């Protein structure tokens, strides 16, 4: 058994807050396990071009990242077991789950015509220019999806197959959320509601990114129904806060800090919470201008248009409304968390992590 963190309540000198030390250790272990998942002897002799592409996918997957989903798997497991000890197979399961997340990011970047991810070029730009690169990235994403399932199923953990099946069911809902996110970009702002933006956030991000990792870890740790329901509540709220913060970063963020474009949501005409919140609060003239800006062709969405879009969303209270929604969702997550056990300070770690995520700039 490996140890997740020797004493999560007393961080070592110079390491920083306990949740930071915890995340750093999870990142190191998961990235080591991720690297192992790319060691595939049966593919070495397939073709030199495939070998090169796989090396690029490996480099993309191993870029520095928060690794939140594996951390939540470990937290859920620890809360269920009442221990910070981690069976070796759990690192492999968590790495498989992270690889599935990578697959979703690759397809998401193609759909959004993105250029940057985690401070570097998106995979479809790494593989080839233009449409060929997009096609190749979709195929590589399919490969990583299959590899992620292999990893979870071969972890050797009791119940791994049923837990993986549960997670795949959640991922079907994620696909529905992503579909809505893309499809609603064609809908006039006048026909959008804040409820629709929240539903997309829940389907696209909250369930698969936060609820499911916590629940998966707890299921693998033998949790009872009460703990699973409590973790689901926590994950739903913190996932909503995370996506709403992402909506703010996607319109007002700094690309150098966020590691991805800060105009992507505007360019792709995303109907995010701050935009819809501004629209419902705007004057008739303001609504007309917001409609016109979001309906502009991609080639016309220049720096001036982006600046005006930001100005209008700010002026009509969309940014402030989204900030308040982030704060409400974070408070709800922390309240739900207080009903859970706190073995070795794990609940306190999650509480600190929720606060950190609600204020993040990347």
PDB file of C-alpha atoms in Angstrom, residues 70-226:
ATOM      1  CA  UNK A  70      -7.538  11.611 -10.078  1.00  0.00           C
ATOM      2  CA  UNK A  71      -7.222  13.654  -6.877  1.00  0.00           C
ATOM      3  CA  UNK A  72     -10.971  13.369  -6.352  1.00  0.00           C
ATOM      4  CA  UNK A  73     -10.844   9.615  -6.964  1.00  0.00           C
ATOM      5  CA  UNK A  74      -8.199   9.345  -4.236  1.00  0.00           C
ATOM      6  CA  UNK A  75     -10.223  11.575  -1.905  1.00  0.00           C
ATOM      7  CA  UNK A  76     -13.399   9.547  -2.408  1.00  0.00           C
ATOM      8  CA  UNK A  77     -11.508   6.328  -1.749  1.00  0.00           C
ATOM      9  CA  UNK A  78      -9.883   7.751   1.380  1.00  0.00           C
ATOM     10  CA  UNK A  79     -13.198   8.979   2.767  1.00  0.00           C
ATOM     11  CA  UNK A  80     -14.756   5.560   2.197  1.00  0.00           C
ATOM     12  CA  UNK A  81     -11.856   3.631   3.721  1.00  0.00           C
ATOM     13  CA  UNK A  82     -11.122   6.093   6.508  1.00  0.00           C
ATOM     14  CA  UNK A  83      -7.475   5.948   5.504  1.00  0.00           C
ATOM     15  CA  UNK A  84      -4.898   7.723   3.335  1.00  0.00           C
ATOM     16  CA  UNK A  85      -3.357   4.426   2.224  1.00  0.00           C
ATOM     17  CA  UNK A  86      -3.720   3.781  -1.487  1.00  0.00           C
ATOM     18  CA  UNK A  87      -3.674   0.335  -3.147  1.00  0.00           C
ATOM     19  CA  UNK A  88      -1.281   0.423  -6.138  1.00  0.00           C
ATOM     20  CA  UNK A  89      -4.065  -0.433  -8.581  1.00  0.00           C
ATOM     21  CA  UNK A  90      -5.887   2.757  -7.645  1.00  0.00           C
ATOM     22  CA  UNK A  91      -3.161   4.893  -9.234  1.00  0.00           C
ATOM     23  CA  UNK A  92      -3.658   2.969 -12.465  1.00  0.00           C
ATOM     24  CA  UNK A  93      -7.437   3.367 -12.301  1.00  0.00           C
ATOM     25  CA  UNK A  94      -7.066   7.092 -11.619  1.00  0.00           C
ATOM     26  CA  UNK A  95      -4.604   7.436 -14.509  1.00  0.00           C
ATOM     27  CA  UNK A  96      -7.076   5.669 -16.787  1.00  0.00           C
ATOM     28  CA  UNK A  97      -9.788   8.079 -15.744  1.00  0.00           C
ATOM     29  CA  UNK A  98      -7.427  10.993 -16.437  1.00  0.00           C
ATOM     30  CA  UNK A  99      -6.640   9.545 -19.875  1.00  0.00           C
ATOM     31  CA  UNK A 100     -10.357   9.437 -20.633  1.00  0.00           C
ATOM     32  CA  UNK A 101     -10.486  13.116 -19.675  1.00  0.00           C
ATOM     33  CA  UNK A 102      -7.610  13.735 -22.116  1.00  0.00           C
ATOM     34  CA  UNK A 103      -9.583  12.026 -24.882  1.00  0.00           C
ATOM     35  CA  UNK A 104     -12.520  14.349 -24.203  1.00  0.00           C
ATOM     36  CA  UNK A 105     -10.241  17.410 -24.275  1.00  0.00           C
ATOM     37  CA  UNK A 106      -8.825  16.384 -27.667  1.00  0.00           C
ATOM     38  CA  UNK A 107     -12.281  16.069 -29.222  1.00  0.00           C
ATOM     39  CA  UNK A 108     -13.443  19.239 -27.456  1.00  0.00           C
ATOM     40  CA  UNK A 109     -10.532  21.208 -28.930  1.00  0.00           C
ATOM     41  CA  UNK A 110     -11.363  19.997 -32.448  1.00  0.00           C
ATOM     42  CA  UNK A 111     -15.030  20.943 -32.042  1.00  0.00           C
ATOM     43  CA  UNK A 112     -14.127  24.372 -30.634  1.00  0.00           C
ATOM     44  CA  UNK A 113     -11.382  25.026 -33.218  1.00  0.00           C
ATOM     45  CA  UNK A 114      -9.065  25.769 -30.286  1.00  0.00           C
ATOM     46  CA  UNK A 115      -5.375  26.588 -30.648  1.00  0.00           C
ATOM     47  CA  UNK A 116      -4.005  26.266 -27.104  1.00  0.00           C
ATOM     48  CA  UNK A 117      -4.365  23.759 -24.295  1.00  0.00           C
ATOM     49  CA  UNK A 118      -2.357  23.742 -21.080  1.00  0.00           C
ATOM     50  CA  UNK A 119       0.034  26.344 -22.394  1.00  0.00           C
ATOM     51  CA  UNK A 120       0.889  24.570 -25.648  1.00  0.00           C
ATOM     52  CA  UNK A 121      -0.612  23.795 -29.055  1.00  0.00           C
ATOM     53  CA  UNK A 122      -3.658  21.556 -29.169  1.00  0.00           C
ATOM     54  CA  UNK A 123      -3.073  18.026 -30.409  1.00  0.00           C
ATOM     55  CA  UNK A 124      -4.669  18.565 -33.812  1.00  0.00           C
ATOM     56  CA  UNK A 125      -2.180  21.361 -34.494  1.00  0.00           C
ATOM     57  CA  UNK A 126       0.681  19.114 -33.358  1.00  0.00           C
ATOM     58  CA  UNK A 127      -0.278  16.299 -35.724  1.00  0.00           C
ATOM     59  CA  UNK A 128      -0.826  18.182 -39.005  1.00  0.00           C
ATOM     60  CA  UNK A 129      -2.061  21.552 -40.290  1.00  0.00           C
ATOM     61  CA  UNK A 130      -5.692  22.145 -41.151  1.00  0.00           C
ATOM     62  CA  UNK A 131      -8.415  19.539 -41.520  1.00  0.00           C
ATOM     63  CA  UNK A 132      -6.009  16.562 -41.704  1.00  0.00           C
ATOM     64  CA  UNK A 133      -4.733  17.377 -38.215  1.00  0.00           C
ATOM     65  CA  UNK A 134      -8.290  17.493 -36.880  1.00  0.00           C
ATOM     66  CA  UNK A 135      -9.114  14.112 -38.418  1.00  0.00           C
ATOM     67  CA  UNK A 136      -5.929  12.576 -37.000  1.00  0.00           C
ATOM     68  CA  UNK A 137      -6.616  14.010 -33.540  1.00  0.00           C
ATOM     69  CA  UNK A 138     -10.112  12.529 -33.488  1.00  0.00           C
ATOM     70  CA  UNK A 139      -8.625   9.117 -34.265  1.00  0.00           C
ATOM     71  CA  UNK A 140      -5.932   9.526 -31.599  1.00  0.00           C
ATOM     72  CA  UNK A 141      -8.635  10.501 -29.137  1.00  0.00           C
ATOM     73  CA  UNK A 142     -10.462   7.268 -29.951  1.00  0.00           C
ATOM     74  CA  UNK A 143      -7.258   5.358 -29.247  1.00  0.00           C
ATOM     75  CA  UNK A 144      -6.828   7.035 -25.858  1.00  0.00           C
ATOM     76  CA  UNK A 145     -10.451   6.274 -25.012  1.00  0.00           C
ATOM     77  CA  UNK A 146      -9.822   2.570 -25.585  1.00  0.00           C
ATOM     78  CA  UNK A 147      -6.574   2.704 -23.609  1.00  0.00           C
ATOM     79  CA  UNK A 148      -8.297   4.444 -20.712  1.00  0.00           C
ATOM     80  CA  UNK A 149     -10.854   1.635 -20.456  1.00  0.00           C
ATOM     81  CA  UNK A 150      -8.099  -0.958 -20.538  1.00  0.00           C
ATOM     82  CA  UNK A 151      -6.327   0.807 -17.700  1.00  0.00           C
ATOM     83  CA  UNK A 152      -9.386   1.009 -15.481  1.00  0.00           C
ATOM     84  CA  UNK A 153     -10.381  -2.603 -16.108  1.00  0.00           C
ATOM     85  CA  UNK A 154      -6.860  -3.983 -15.604  1.00  0.00           C
ATOM     86  CA  UNK A 155      -6.320  -2.111 -12.327  1.00  0.00           C
ATOM     87  CA  UNK A 156      -7.043  -5.287 -10.372  1.00  0.00           C
ATOM     88  CA  UNK A 157      -9.340  -3.471  -7.938  1.00  0.00           C
ATOM     89  CA  UNK A 158     -12.440  -5.159  -6.605  1.00  0.00           C
ATOM     90  CA  UNK A 159     -15.468  -3.804  -8.437  1.00  0.00           C
ATOM     91  CA  UNK A 160     -13.407  -2.000 -11.110  1.00  0.00           C
ATOM     92  CA  UNK A 161     -15.623  -3.199 -13.969  1.00  0.00           C
ATOM     93  CA  UNK A 162     -18.859  -1.972 -12.358  1.00  0.00           C
ATOM     94  CA  UNK A 163     -17.242   1.348 -11.398  1.00  0.00           C
ATOM     95  CA  UNK A 164     -15.943   1.831 -14.953  1.00  0.00           C
ATOM     96  CA  UNK A 165     -19.421   1.041 -16.269  1.00  0.00           C
ATOM     97  CA  UNK A 166     -20.888   3.680 -13.946  1.00  0.00           C
ATOM     98  CA  UNK A 167     -18.348   6.239 -15.171  1.00  0.00           C
ATOM     99  CA  UNK A 168     -19.086   5.477 -18.825  1.00  0.00           C
ATOM    100  CA  UNK A 169     -22.771   6.058 -18.168  1.00  0.00           C
ATOM    101  CA  UNK A 170     -21.896   9.489 -16.814  1.00  0.00           C
ATOM    102  CA  UNK A 171     -19.760  10.130 -19.917  1.00  0.00           C
ATOM    103  CA  UNK A 172     -22.821   9.537 -22.107  1.00  0.00           C
ATOM    104  CA  UNK A 173     -24.432  12.469 -20.320  1.00  0.00           C
ATOM    105  CA  UNK A 174     -21.235  14.457 -20.869  1.00  0.00           C
ATOM    106  CA  UNK A 175     -21.652  13.909 -24.609  1.00  0.00           C
ATOM    107  CA  UNK A 176     -25.187  15.264 -24.340  1.00  0.00           C
ATOM    108  CA  UNK A 177     -23.866  18.334 -22.521  1.00  0.00           C
ATOM    109  CA  UNK A 178     -21.176  18.915 -25.127  1.00  0.00           C
ATOM    110  CA  UNK A 179     -23.757  18.531 -27.898  1.00  0.00           C
ATOM    111  CA  UNK A 180     -25.987  21.143 -26.282  1.00  0.00           C
ATOM    112  CA  UNK A 181     -23.028  23.473 -25.720  1.00  0.00           C
ATOM    113  CA  UNK A 182     -22.247  23.383 -29.440  1.00  0.00           C
ATOM    114  CA  UNK A 183     -25.814  23.314 -30.738  1.00  0.00           C
ATOM    115  CA  UNK A 184     -27.057  26.190 -28.578  1.00  0.00           C
ATOM    116  CA  UNK A 185     -24.447  28.456 -30.204  1.00  0.00           C
ATOM    117  CA  UNK A 186     -26.908  28.685 -33.106  1.00  0.00           C
ATOM    118  CA  UNK A 187     -29.809  29.760 -30.907  1.00  0.00           C
ATOM    119  CA  UNK A 188     -30.576  33.505 -30.552  1.00  0.00           C
ATOM    120  CA  UNK A 189     -29.737  34.892 -27.131  1.00  0.00           C
ATOM    121  CA  UNK A 190     -33.394  35.897 -26.816  1.00  0.00           C
ATOM    122  CA  UNK A 191     -34.332  32.203 -26.732  1.00  0.00           C
ATOM    123  CA  UNK A 192     -31.775  31.261 -24.085  1.00  0.00           C
ATOM    124  CA  UNK A 193     -32.370  30.972 -20.351  1.00  0.00           C
ATOM    125  CA  UNK A 194     -30.034  30.810 -17.385  1.00  0.00           C
ATOM    126  CA  UNK A 195     -31.531  27.402 -16.606  1.00  0.00           C
ATOM    127  CA  UNK A 196     -30.250  26.089 -19.949  1.00  0.00           C
ATOM    128  CA  UNK A 197     -26.723  27.320 -19.257  1.00  0.00           C
ATOM    129  CA  UNK A 198     -26.792  25.625 -15.835  1.00  0.00           C
ATOM    130  CA  UNK A 199     -28.052  22.378 -17.339  1.00  0.00           C
ATOM    131  CA  UNK A 200     -25.176  22.392 -19.839  1.00  0.00           C
ATOM    132  CA  UNK A 201     -22.716  23.086 -17.008  1.00  0.00           C
ATOM    133  CA  UNK A 202     -24.105  20.172 -14.986  1.00  0.00           C
ATOM    134  CA  UNK A 203     -24.069  17.710 -17.892  1.00  0.00           C
ATOM    135  CA  UNK A 204     -20.826  18.827 -19.512  1.00  0.00           C
ATOM    136  CA  UNK A 205     -18.651  19.391 -16.458  1.00  0.00           C
ATOM    137  CA  UNK A 206     -20.106  18.844 -12.998  1.00  0.00           C
ATOM    138  CA  UNK A 207     -21.170  15.207 -13.266  1.00  0.00           C
ATOM    139  CA  UNK A 208     -18.217  13.719 -15.119  1.00  0.00           C
ATOM    140  CA  UNK A 209     -15.538  16.049 -13.776  1.00  0.00           C
ATOM    141  CA  UNK A 210     -16.443  16.168 -10.098  1.00  0.00           C
ATOM    142  CA  UNK A 211     -19.380  13.995  -8.994  1.00  0.00           C
ATOM    143  CA  UNK A 212     -18.238  10.868 -10.807  1.00  0.00           C
ATOM    144  CA  UNK A 213     -14.557  10.864  -9.730  1.00  0.00           C
ATOM    145  CA  UNK A 214     -15.534  11.281  -6.085  1.00  0.00           C
ATOM    146  CA  UNK A 215     -18.186   8.569  -6.360  1.00  0.00           C
ATOM    147  CA  UNK A 216     -15.892   6.224  -8.319  1.00  0.00           C
ATOM    148  CA  UNK A 217     -13.207   6.449  -5.661  1.00  0.00           C
ATOM    149  CA  UNK A 218     -15.729   5.898  -2.897  1.00  0.00           C
ATOM    150  CA  UNK A 219     -17.273   2.923  -4.704  1.00  0.00           C
ATOM    151  CA  UNK A 220     -13.841   1.344  -5.036  1.00  0.00           C
ATOM    152  CA  UNK A 221     -13.369   1.935  -1.306  1.00  0.00           C
ATOM    153  CA  UNK A 222     -16.623   0.173  -0.431  1.00  0.00           C
ATOM    154  CA  UNK A 223     -18.665   3.251   0.529  1.00  0.00           C
ATOM    155  CA  UNK A 224     -22.239   2.967   1.704  1.00  0.00           C
ATOM    156  CA  UNK A 225     -25.165   4.681  -0.040  1.00  0.00           C
ATOM    157  CA  UNK A 226     -25.161   7.632   2.365  1.00  0.00           C
TER     158      UNK A 226
END
